[in-house]
XYZ file of C-alpha atoms in Angstrom:
687
model
C -36.739 48.329 -112.949
C -33.697 49.534 -111.279
C -32.198 47.524 -108.539
C -32.389 49.066 -105.003
C -28.968 49.924 -103.111
C -27.456 46.631 -101.518
C -25.676 48.547 -98.386
C -24.631 45.069 -96.882
C -23.979 43.195 -100.259
C -25.893 40.413 -99.377
C -27.831 39.972 -102.476
C -26.521 36.675 -104.479
C -25.151 35.217 -101.612
C -25.743 32.700 -99.082
C -26.817 33.945 -95.470
C -25.766 31.346 -92.533
C -25.849 28.462 -95.327
C -29.682 28.398 -95.003
C -31.203 31.129 -97.117
C -29.895 32.316 -100.395
C -30.826 36.233 -100.633
C -32.164 37.290 -103.937
C -32.414 40.996 -103.602
C -33.505 43.870 -101.715
C -37.363 44.662 -101.103
C -36.990 47.869 -98.944
C -34.715 50.110 -97.211
C -35.278 52.328 -94.327
C -33.226 54.477 -91.456
C -32.755 51.402 -89.613
C -32.552 48.445 -91.993
C -32.496 46.778 -95.148
C -35.154 43.815 -95.997
C -34.557 41.292 -98.706
C -36.469 38.600 -100.312
C -34.350 35.567 -99.938
C -35.102 31.597 -100.445
C -34.804 28.980 -97.560
C -32.848 26.595 -98.889
C -33.983 23.357 -96.806
C -37.841 24.350 -97.466
C -37.589 25.655 -101.246
C -39.837 28.649 -99.941
C -39.457 32.383 -99.869
C -38.965 34.511 -96.671
C -37.950 37.974 -95.940
C -35.060 38.735 -94.000
C -34.802 42.304 -92.128
C -30.964 43.041 -91.824
C -30.446 46.134 -89.045
C -27.926 48.826 -89.842
C -25.482 49.215 -86.703
C -23.698 51.978 -85.993
C -19.771 51.448 -86.580
C -18.849 52.798 -83.450
C -20.455 50.448 -81.418
C -17.569 48.569 -78.760
C -17.097 44.980 -78.834
C -19.004 44.839 -75.272
C -21.879 46.696 -76.470
C -22.325 44.718 -79.536
C -22.484 41.578 -77.144
C -24.747 42.978 -75.277
C -27.060 44.243 -77.818
C -26.851 40.921 -79.688
C -27.879 38.835 -76.475
C -31.067 41.482 -76.057
C -31.847 41.340 -79.589
C -31.788 37.271 -79.383
C -33.984 37.335 -76.726
C -36.587 39.518 -78.592
C -36.562 37.670 -81.479
C -37.451 34.556 -79.428
C -40.090 36.654 -78.049
C -41.461 37.365 -81.307
C -41.393 33.805 -82.529
C -43.300 32.855 -79.385
C -45.981 35.706 -80.150
C -46.165 34.444 -83.901
C -46.639 30.780 -82.853
C -49.774 31.970 -80.499
C -51.670 33.432 -83.053
C -51.717 32.989 -86.769
C -53.068 36.407 -86.682
C -49.523 37.699 -85.969
C -46.881 37.723 -88.982
C -44.419 34.569 -88.401
C -41.079 35.240 -86.897
C -38.960 32.197 -88.194
C -35.222 32.798 -87.203
C -32.857 35.452 -85.937
C -29.240 35.758 -85.684
C -25.984 37.724 -86.566
C -23.788 37.251 -89.231
C -20.914 39.168 -91.380
C -22.211 40.563 -94.761
C -19.870 39.788 -97.772
C -19.001 43.361 -97.606
C -17.598 43.054 -93.735
C -20.456 44.172 -92.120
C -21.812 42.839 -88.749
C -25.397 42.532 -89.450
C -28.139 41.293 -86.942
C -31.123 39.771 -89.033
C -34.580 38.402 -88.542
C -36.222 36.107 -90.941
C -39.887 36.210 -91.220
C -42.636 34.724 -93.418
C -43.359 36.239 -96.559
C -46.825 37.719 -97.115
C -48.545 39.004 -100.531
C -50.999 41.370 -100.234
C -51.792 44.967 -99.140
C -51.691 46.686 -96.305
C -55.094 47.791 -94.761
C -53.584 51.590 -95.395
C -53.388 51.109 -98.961
C -57.001 49.414 -98.999
C -58.475 52.264 -97.423
C -56.928 54.824 -99.251
C -58.060 52.766 -102.702
C -61.652 53.108 -100.851
C -61.159 56.596 -100.631
C -60.271 56.874 -104.396
C -63.360 54.911 -105.290
C -65.626 57.030 -103.001
C -66.333 54.061 -100.717
C -64.441 55.025 -97.686
C -66.723 54.521 -94.869
C -67.664 50.631 -93.884
C -70.819 49.473 -92.332
C -70.431 48.830 -88.625
C -70.768 45.310 -88.548
C -68.179 44.677 -91.499
C -65.800 47.322 -89.616
C -65.881 45.193 -86.681
C -65.458 41.900 -88.909
C -62.537 43.625 -90.336
C -60.707 44.372 -87.205
C -61.677 41.488 -85.071
C -58.222 39.373 -86.105
C -56.241 42.185 -85.011
C -58.079 42.552 -81.866
C -58.099 38.697 -81.424
C -54.172 38.730 -82.012
C -53.196 41.689 -79.525
C -55.414 40.077 -76.968
C -53.406 36.943 -77.115
C -50.103 39.216 -76.996
C -51.409 41.563 -73.947
C -52.297 37.899 -71.990
C -48.619 37.667 -72.516
C -47.680 41.007 -71.213
C -46.648 42.304 -74.779
C -47.395 45.375 -76.228
C -47.130 46.514 -79.965
C -47.076 50.323 -79.324
C -47.065 50.934 -83.117
C -50.422 49.607 -84.416
C -51.440 51.464 -87.527
C -53.268 50.496 -90.938
C -50.053 50.169 -92.366
C -48.993 47.169 -89.728
C -52.248 45.576 -90.325
C -52.188 43.388 -93.803
C -54.390 42.078 -95.827
C -52.507 38.732 -96.600
C -53.575 36.194 -99.344
C -53.419 32.468 -97.475
C -54.648 29.689 -98.966
C -57.083 31.320 -101.665
C -58.695 33.526 -98.718
C -57.573 37.129 -97.668
C -56.542 37.103 -94.174
C -55.706 40.091 -91.903
C -52.432 39.665 -90.102
C -50.887 42.004 -87.383
C -47.144 43.240 -88.818
C -43.830 44.390 -87.155
C -44.101 43.322 -83.905
C -40.309 43.673 -83.417
C -37.429 44.972 -80.916
C -37.421 48.578 -81.486
C -36.846 48.553 -77.703
C -33.709 47.080 -77.683
C -32.466 49.914 -79.474
C -34.358 52.650 -77.810
C -33.382 51.698 -74.007
C -29.848 50.825 -75.326
C -27.967 54.210 -74.147
C -24.820 53.857 -76.001
C -26.334 52.795 -78.904
C -29.111 55.564 -79.003
C -26.128 57.777 -78.838
C -24.391 56.281 -81.607
C -27.187 56.233 -83.870
C -27.534 60.521 -82.899
C -24.059 60.506 -84.137
C -25.107 59.852 -87.495
C -28.083 62.002 -87.516
C -30.559 59.033 -87.126
C -33.212 58.896 -84.311
C -34.856 56.287 -83.304
C -38.905 56.381 -83.655
C -40.756 54.935 -80.959
C -44.222 55.603 -82.818
C -46.493 56.947 -85.344
C -47.868 60.130 -84.147
C -51.409 59.699 -86.125
C -52.113 56.740 -84.314
C -50.181 57.813 -81.170
C -51.902 57.522 -77.333
C -51.250 60.783 -75.250
C -48.830 58.914 -72.772
C -46.712 58.147 -76.084
C -46.145 62.091 -77.019
C -45.610 63.019 -73.393
C -44.448 60.362 -70.711
C -45.156 62.198 -67.840
C -48.800 60.829 -68.634
C -47.689 57.233 -67.914
C -45.944 54.380 -69.008
C -47.052 52.723 -72.489
C -48.424 49.412 -72.542
C -51.390 47.213 -73.947
C -53.311 50.293 -73.007
C -51.633 51.975 -75.872
C -52.624 49.432 -78.430
C -56.344 49.956 -77.154
C -56.119 53.615 -78.017
C -54.711 52.742 -81.425
C -57.257 50.132 -82.051
C -60.008 52.492 -81.322
C -58.629 54.888 -83.789
C -58.649 52.562 -86.438
C -62.272 51.369 -85.666
C -63.282 55.256 -86.014
C -61.186 55.493 -89.247
C -63.270 52.587 -90.672
C -66.464 53.902 -89.663
C -65.908 57.520 -90.896
C -63.436 56.788 -93.997
C -61.024 59.312 -92.430
C -58.270 59.680 -90.054
C -59.407 60.054 -86.378
C -56.430 62.170 -85.638
C -55.760 65.089 -87.526
C -53.032 67.573 -87.253
C -50.335 69.157 -89.695
C -47.465 68.148 -87.577
C -46.829 66.402 -84.162
C -47.684 69.018 -81.804
C -51.034 69.413 -83.557
C -51.477 65.388 -83.267
C -50.610 65.408 -79.687
C -53.429 68.038 -79.069
C -56.046 65.930 -80.630
C -54.875 63.075 -79.069
C -54.884 64.649 -75.372
C -58.020 67.216 -75.626
C -60.320 65.828 -72.953
C -63.095 67.689 -74.031
C -63.054 66.577 -77.968
C -62.256 62.791 -78.000
C -62.429 61.526 -81.363
C -65.273 59.005 -81.420
C -67.008 57.823 -83.936
C -70.381 59.903 -83.297
C -67.616 63.189 -82.638
C -66.517 62.654 -86.155
C -69.738 62.090 -87.739
C -70.513 58.391 -88.036
C -74.029 57.249 -87.310
C -73.655 54.483 -84.558
C -75.481 53.361 -81.510
C -75.044 55.305 -78.289
C -73.091 51.761 -76.845
C -70.619 51.687 -79.143
C -69.551 55.284 -78.925
C -69.647 54.854 -74.936
C -67.073 52.011 -75.635
C -65.017 54.248 -78.008
C -65.090 56.991 -75.592
C -63.665 54.684 -72.831
C -61.046 53.000 -75.203
C -60.049 56.645 -76.325
C -59.512 57.956 -72.893
C -56.457 60.493 -72.461
C -55.862 58.992 -68.738
C -54.414 55.798 -69.828
C -55.765 54.372 -66.074
C -59.448 55.130 -67.332
C -58.824 52.700 -70.722
C -59.692 49.459 -71.055
C -56.448 47.554 -70.132
C -56.107 45.043 -72.876
C -57.287 44.456 -76.524
C -59.185 41.161 -75.352
C -61.277 43.538 -73.118
C -62.241 46.161 -76.220
C -62.937 43.450 -78.647
C -65.622 41.953 -75.826
C -67.054 45.310 -75.133
C -67.335 46.255 -78.994
C -68.844 42.896 -79.731
C -71.734 43.332 -76.958
C -72.252 46.911 -78.169
C -72.342 46.073 -81.807
C -74.142 43.033 -81.622
C -76.152 43.356 -78.337
C -75.584 39.719 -77.054
C -72.583 37.772 -75.014
C -74.093 34.528 -76.757
C -73.745 36.354 -80.273
C -70.382 37.523 -79.343
C -68.902 34.177 -78.250
C -69.958 32.907 -81.641
C -68.426 35.580 -83.439
C -64.989 36.198 -81.863
C -62.004 33.562 -82.001
C -61.105 32.317 -78.611
C -57.589 33.146 -77.325
C -56.660 30.245 -75.051
C -56.358 26.861 -75.180
C -56.728 26.516 -79.033
C -54.561 28.120 -81.806
C -56.752 29.798 -84.618
C -56.131 31.224 -88.285
C -57.277 34.790 -88.428
C -60.753 35.314 -89.790
C -61.522 35.788 -93.369
C -61.726 39.540 -94.473
C -65.517 40.965 -94.796
C -67.275 41.144 -97.783
C -66.865 44.738 -98.426
C -63.121 44.826 -98.766
C -62.748 41.023 -99.856
C -64.773 41.513 -103.099
C -62.555 44.681 -104.101
C -59.244 42.395 -103.812
C -60.657 39.570 -105.707
C -60.851 41.817 -108.645
C -57.031 42.277 -108.774
C -54.127 39.831 -108.190
C -52.199 39.891 -105.391
C -49.587 42.548 -104.918
C -46.442 42.639 -103.262
C -46.153 45.831 -101.453
C -42.936 47.323 -101.448
C -41.669 50.468 -99.488
C -41.184 53.792 -100.740
C -38.010 54.453 -102.132
C -37.208 57.122 -99.225
C -39.491 55.517 -96.879
C -36.714 56.561 -94.165
C -37.496 60.196 -94.978
C -41.371 59.920 -95.470
C -42.308 58.467 -92.141
C -44.070 60.168 -89.119
C -42.476 62.987 -87.551
C -39.606 61.536 -85.215
C -40.441 60.848 -81.639
C -38.191 59.806 -78.821
C -38.901 56.686 -77.006
C -40.957 56.708 -73.935
C -39.611 55.567 -70.496
C -42.244 53.323 -68.102
C -43.562 55.213 -65.374
C -43.313 54.268 -61.656
C -45.452 51.383 -60.458
C -47.533 53.685 -58.230
C -48.962 55.334 -61.224
C -50.960 52.296 -62.333
C -53.203 50.357 -59.696
C -54.452 47.861 -62.227
C -53.304 45.531 -65.230
C -50.252 43.868 -65.625
C -47.088 44.928 -63.547
C -44.868 47.330 -65.427
C -42.179 45.271 -64.940
C -43.702 42.926 -67.356
C -43.539 45.534 -69.998
C -39.884 46.351 -69.693
C -37.547 45.361 -72.291
C -40.734 44.069 -74.777
C -41.392 44.837 -78.224
C -42.338 47.642 -80.288
C -43.137 48.261 -83.814
C -40.379 46.989 -86.276
C -41.399 49.932 -88.597
C -39.495 51.984 -85.614
C -36.684 49.819 -86.016
C -36.427 49.818 -90.022
C -38.052 53.081 -90.716
C -39.997 51.407 -93.662
C -43.718 52.847 -93.518
C -46.796 51.001 -94.767
C -44.465 47.939 -95.817
C -44.872 44.455 -96.049
C -42.424 41.586 -97.711
C -43.155 38.399 -96.762
C -44.850 35.101 -98.071
C -45.660 31.637 -98.666
C -46.754 30.737 -102.372
C -49.501 29.166 -100.668
C -51.442 26.216 -102.426
C -55.264 26.679 -102.096
C -57.341 25.043 -99.551
C -61.345 25.286 -99.592
C -61.284 23.922 -95.571
C -63.538 26.006 -93.693
C -62.150 27.563 -90.369
C -64.561 25.599 -88.378
C -63.179 22.382 -89.378
C -59.925 23.630 -87.986
C -60.942 25.037 -84.920
C -63.176 22.087 -83.365
C -61.602 19.151 -81.884
C -62.947 15.753 -83.182
C -66.253 14.456 -81.127
C -67.003 11.102 -80.079
C -65.251 8.213 -81.175
C -62.009 8.910 -83.563
C -62.571 5.309 -85.140
C -66.051 6.143 -86.294
C -66.419 5.999 -90.034
C -66.631 8.931 -92.392
C -63.406 10.724 -91.834
C -63.077 12.591 -95.476
C -60.131 14.794 -96.774
C -59.979 18.179 -96.315
C -61.289 19.524 -99.440
C -58.787 21.182 -101.578
C -55.848 19.798 -99.617
C -53.385 17.737 -100.941
C -51.200 14.859 -99.071
C -47.668 15.576 -99.083
C -44.481 13.724 -100.894
C -43.795 10.453 -99.050
C -47.330 10.412 -97.556
C -47.225 6.262 -97.076
C -49.462 4.190 -94.688
C -49.682 0.628 -93.728
C -52.739 -1.420 -93.084
C -53.334 -2.554 -89.848
C -55.959 -5.404 -89.884
C -58.534 -6.184 -87.288
C -57.503 -8.370 -84.377
C -57.148 -8.653 -80.936
C -53.922 -8.166 -78.860
C -52.535 -7.914 -75.021
C -52.699 -4.318 -73.993
C -50.841 -3.036 -70.824
C -48.237 -5.017 -68.775
C -48.273 -6.817 -65.625
C -45.281 -5.533 -64.641
C -45.635 -1.761 -65.494
C -46.775 1.073 -63.573
C -50.375 1.561 -62.307
C -51.701 3.173 -65.094
C -50.638 0.640 -67.374
C -51.945 -2.240 -65.432
C -53.473 -4.599 -65.872
C -52.444 -6.522 -68.762
C -55.581 -7.233 -70.938
C -57.167 -8.613 -73.950
C -58.304 -5.663 -76.553
C -60.263 -6.392 -79.610
C -60.207 -4.171 -82.658
C -63.282 -5.018 -84.861
C -62.339 -2.395 -87.578
C -59.112 -2.187 -89.674
C -57.452 0.486 -90.220
C -54.455 2.812 -91.948
C -51.363 4.007 -89.980
C -48.529 6.470 -91.105
C -45.647 4.438 -92.096
C -43.183 7.253 -91.056
C -43.522 10.254 -88.599
C -44.786 13.272 -89.782
C -41.965 15.371 -90.984
C -40.636 19.094 -90.823
C -41.600 19.374 -94.384
C -44.954 17.965 -94.480
C -45.840 19.950 -91.489
C -44.597 22.769 -93.200
C -47.270 22.460 -95.732
C -50.005 22.641 -93.736
C -48.622 25.733 -91.784
C -48.420 27.451 -95.363
C -52.302 26.677 -96.357
C -53.030 28.103 -92.929
C -54.729 25.227 -91.425
C -51.969 24.458 -88.967
C -49.998 27.000 -86.654
C -45.917 27.219 -86.737
C -44.402 24.443 -84.360
C -42.229 25.932 -81.214
C -41.514 25.038 -77.939
C -44.548 25.815 -75.695
C -46.603 24.934 -72.756
C -47.707 25.784 -69.502
C -45.173 23.416 -67.956
C -42.033 24.546 -69.270
C -40.226 27.190 -67.979
C -39.336 30.206 -70.169
C -35.545 29.719 -69.116
C -35.660 26.267 -70.616
C -37.624 27.600 -73.951
C -35.053 30.135 -74.521
C -32.028 27.700 -73.983
C -33.714 24.422 -75.594
C -36.186 26.079 -78.019
C -33.744 25.950 -81.092
C -33.678 22.103 -81.009
C -37.312 22.419 -82.814
C -36.636 20.736 -85.726
C -38.662 23.445 -87.656
C -35.646 26.198 -87.321
C -33.125 23.629 -88.933
C -33.171 23.607 -92.610
C -31.011 20.500 -92.635
C -33.920 18.872 -90.897
C -36.538 19.023 -93.249
C -36.829 15.108 -93.103
C -36.767 14.841 -89.496
C -39.898 14.614 -87.548
C -41.794 17.775 -86.753
C -41.423 18.064 -83.074
C -42.337 21.217 -80.532
C -46.367 20.454 -81.461
C -48.879 20.063 -78.911
C -52.185 18.186 -79.113
C -54.305 20.538 -80.737
C -51.499 21.191 -83.511
C -51.305 17.328 -84.152
C -55.219 17.201 -84.475
C -55.049 20.161 -87.011
C -52.458 18.463 -89.307
C -54.057 14.990 -89.287
C -57.300 16.728 -90.352
C -55.673 18.759 -93.046
C -54.369 15.256 -94.765
C -57.853 13.942 -94.300
C -57.112 11.690 -91.335
C -56.956 11.845 -87.478
C -54.979 10.558 -84.405
C -55.117 7.186 -84.037
C -56.741 5.853 -80.882
C -54.624 4.911 -77.588
C -55.460 0.885 -78.671
C -54.685 1.438 -82.135
C -51.598 3.009 -81.589
C -50.485 0.080 -79.208
C -51.825 -2.526 -81.270
C -49.924 -1.186 -84.609
C -46.802 -1.450 -82.604
C -47.146 -4.504 -80.562
C -48.786 -7.089 -83.134
C -50.864 -9.733 -82.454
C -48.384 -11.432 -80.639
C -48.081 -8.503 -77.954
C -44.603 -7.624 -78.307
C -42.854 -5.108 -75.835
C -41.097 -3.452 -78.368
C -42.374 -2.787 -82.116
C -39.302 -4.944 -83.299
C -39.930 -7.832 -80.846
C -38.579 -8.746 -77.363
C -35.175 -8.201 -77.687
C -33.666 -5.219 -75.341
C -33.366 -1.680 -77.259
C -30.106 -0.792 -78.513
C -28.636 2.492 -79.914
C -28.384 0.694 -83.270
C -32.219 0.102 -83.142
C -33.784 3.386 -82.340
C -33.343 7.016 -81.787
C -33.421 7.639 -78.037
C -31.261 8.374 -74.855
C -29.461 11.407 -76.591
C -29.943 14.123 -74.288
C -27.675 15.147 -71.741
C -25.077 12.482 -70.609
C -27.651 9.742 -72.487
C -26.122 6.290 -73.212
C -26.702 6.804 -77.007
C -25.730 10.483 -77.534
C -22.112 9.955 -79.078
C -21.877 13.187 -79.828
C -25.627 13.961 -81.303
C -28.591 15.314 -79.983
C -31.957 15.720 -81.047
C -34.101 13.806 -83.815
C -32.988 11.514 -86.531
C -34.081 11.157 -89.981
C -37.598 9.481 -90.165
C -37.134 5.824 -90.944
C -33.387 5.694 -91.025
C -33.508 2.915 -88.250
C -35.178 -0.193 -90.787
C -34.677 -2.747 -87.785
C -37.010 -0.774 -85.740
C -40.455 -1.996 -87.631
C -43.713 -2.851 -85.970
C -45.147 -6.232 -87.082
C -47.292 -4.473 -89.578
C -43.975 -2.199 -91.378
C -44.615 1.007 -89.608
C -41.139 2.655 -88.380
C -39.928 4.354 -85.661
C -42.771 4.035 -83.156
C -40.595 3.519 -80.408
C -38.029 6.476 -80.020
C -37.122 9.888 -82.330
C -40.457 11.474 -81.320
C -43.122 10.676 -78.833
C -46.446 10.536 -80.844
C -49.889 12.265 -79.720
C -52.937 9.858 -79.697
C -56.569 10.738 -79.633
C -57.661 9.782 -76.379
C -57.672 11.724 -73.171
C -55.744 10.434 -70.043
C -57.667 7.911 -67.608
C -55.387 6.513 -65.042
C -57.759 3.927 -64.457
C -58.956 3.190 -67.527
C -57.464 -0.305 -68.141
C -59.362 -1.506 -64.853
C -62.805 -0.651 -66.424
C -62.899 -3.802 -68.451
C -63.324 -2.254 -71.948
C -62.253 -4.695 -74.404
C -64.014 -3.916 -77.752
C -62.371 -0.928 -79.626
C -61.695 1.280 -76.448
C -61.325 4.926 -76.257
C -61.344 7.258 -73.725
C -62.614 10.510 -75.737
C -60.809 13.538 -74.703
C -62.593 16.589 -72.759
C -61.402 20.048 -71.780
C -59.563 19.769 -68.697
C -57.972 16.302 -69.334
C -54.411 15.616 -70.194
C -53.624 14.142 -73.299
C -51.320 11.245 -74.076
C -48.121 11.070 -75.911
C -46.824 7.295 -76.953
C -43.675 5.616 -77.811
C -40.698 7.533 -76.319
C -38.586 10.074 -77.434
C -34.966 11.041 -78.671
C -34.639 12.330 -75.033
C -36.316 9.473 -73.426
C -34.842 6.751 -71.115
C -34.586 3.520 -72.617
C -37.331 2.176 -70.308
C -39.874 4.258 -71.980
C -39.216 2.261 -75.502
C -41.923 -0.129 -74.261
C -44.508 -0.131 -76.666
C -47.056 -0.469 -73.752
C -45.891 2.970 -72.290
C -48.071 5.764 -71.976
C -47.095 9.482 -70.931
C -49.770 12.163 -69.775
C -48.886 15.237 -70.566
C -50.621 18.881 -70.938
C -52.274 18.940 -74.514
C -51.233 22.567 -74.904
C -47.638 21.696 -74.449
C -45.310 21.101 -77.602
C -41.934 20.001 -76.474
C -38.702 18.850 -78.029
C -40.136 15.173 -78.274
C -43.641 15.648 -79.049
C -44.549 14.744 -82.736
C -47.295 13.428 -84.657
C -48.183 10.072 -86.847
C -52.045 9.982 -88.033
C -54.578 7.297 -88.809
C -57.343 7.151 -90.843
C -60.167 4.203 -91.235
C -59.429 1.510 -93.921
C -61.193 2.175 -97.091
């Protein structure tokens, strides 16, 4: 097999000291895709390197770099918000071995096939059309993922079967949305656009065969989430009929097909036998006027489910929620899953001349004035947001990313449901097929009584009272590390860590989010941070454990003697724990962030658990009740968390003040917040 050309010269070299680049796997008009190994995690990744015009001035380059990084962070946030969006792991700029300035984006490596390839294979077998329920099951993960993106004010603008990827994840086939990207940075950078034009290259903004009228003709209105709705409806019609909904020999013919109000390409008009209610939904989704369509993918999803299944209750059971819970995409329906299981996974590579074989070139679409839309998100939210990375790289129908994921038979339902009732109840068993990561040591904590709370603490930590735990339990000796959590992410049972939450300002996330340990290959043995309560629960479930109750955590930290700190009653110092490292903190000493787990042996609890004070604050299972200590519960107390309640983190973190080192300190935060100092320590019942 002839090696692909390497215009940057990265193959065989390290990029930014983090990634060893192995080979080129695809090249298009705007970039090159490499397979590389993440040196810290030892896992393959895909690296997209952009081809930039050499005529860019230094000021123009700096402006583009800032826009590029902003859009890369946005892409990471989206991929963290829903597992159905291909994960963005890192971004930056570097000078290649050939001396070329290179913006790059690091993404997960997925094995499998695009939906486009699968549909073509079905057509070749004479099995083109799907039954309506199987078609809906197939496209549902894309509807869910785009619903999340649209709720964030982000549109994709290049949805098509080539950008819907059937990935092999944990022994199952999952559909993921590819190529949320940053082409709009190119399209809206005038000097950059002109520089590309000087080289005979133009920036593609969409794929005409799945284009909405406003993408062909900007005078019809702005593009936005409603543009994705149009494309999703076209794909659904294609699944039902076995052939593309828009047909034409060139861009003009495709525009006529997309914009003819008398011939909407609904399922019935294309020859499929579907209920009238379904065709009415498609008629609205395919409206020529953007103002007459569903505004977001979530609306289309809900209406399709109602039309197909005929019941709101059924719809709720069938679709994944898109707020408050982060879920993996649903498995592929049987019609396509069985076909995939007959052959091994294939890494799909681009055509040799992908840049020249893509759809006709269409220029970027400027936004319309705000007055042109009476409803939906303000158009200002759509400015500067990403469109398909296919447009950016000119690589049609390709996917390159991917983890060699370990097998897991855990059901999606077991991942989705929060722990019910008393978390200390016996019967917690390991997830079938999951394996515990190396270094997964636990300490035994016997049944016993201890003093909980304090006479001198804040109101929610008073009064001091005696609590008895009647059952022994096991507790992680160390905080969960980046490497351990990555195992769960690779299995599909956990979503990627990243700074997020309703209490955090977007500007703060942009500035400080890089301190999330998952982004730094040198910190694989640091505690995972930037995880919320749901992510902590999901990880503990994955390894057959659970979160400790608040009483269990404090007992393990203080012991029967009721120590103020895990190590005793001596005042904390920088030599004992990782704390006060933020800003002008007294322990900063040139160091910001967490430390390697277990690196402070003096910070050991009476039962041998390390770092229970400092490093990261640890989620417990209880919901926050300010009056819990005054209720007089003395045996195995627990406040069952319910939706709407705040969660609790314990132990203080690297950025906490020294006062938070006290083992009785309890902090209430939003359970959907993953901050720089929120981490995980798991427990389980003693055998």
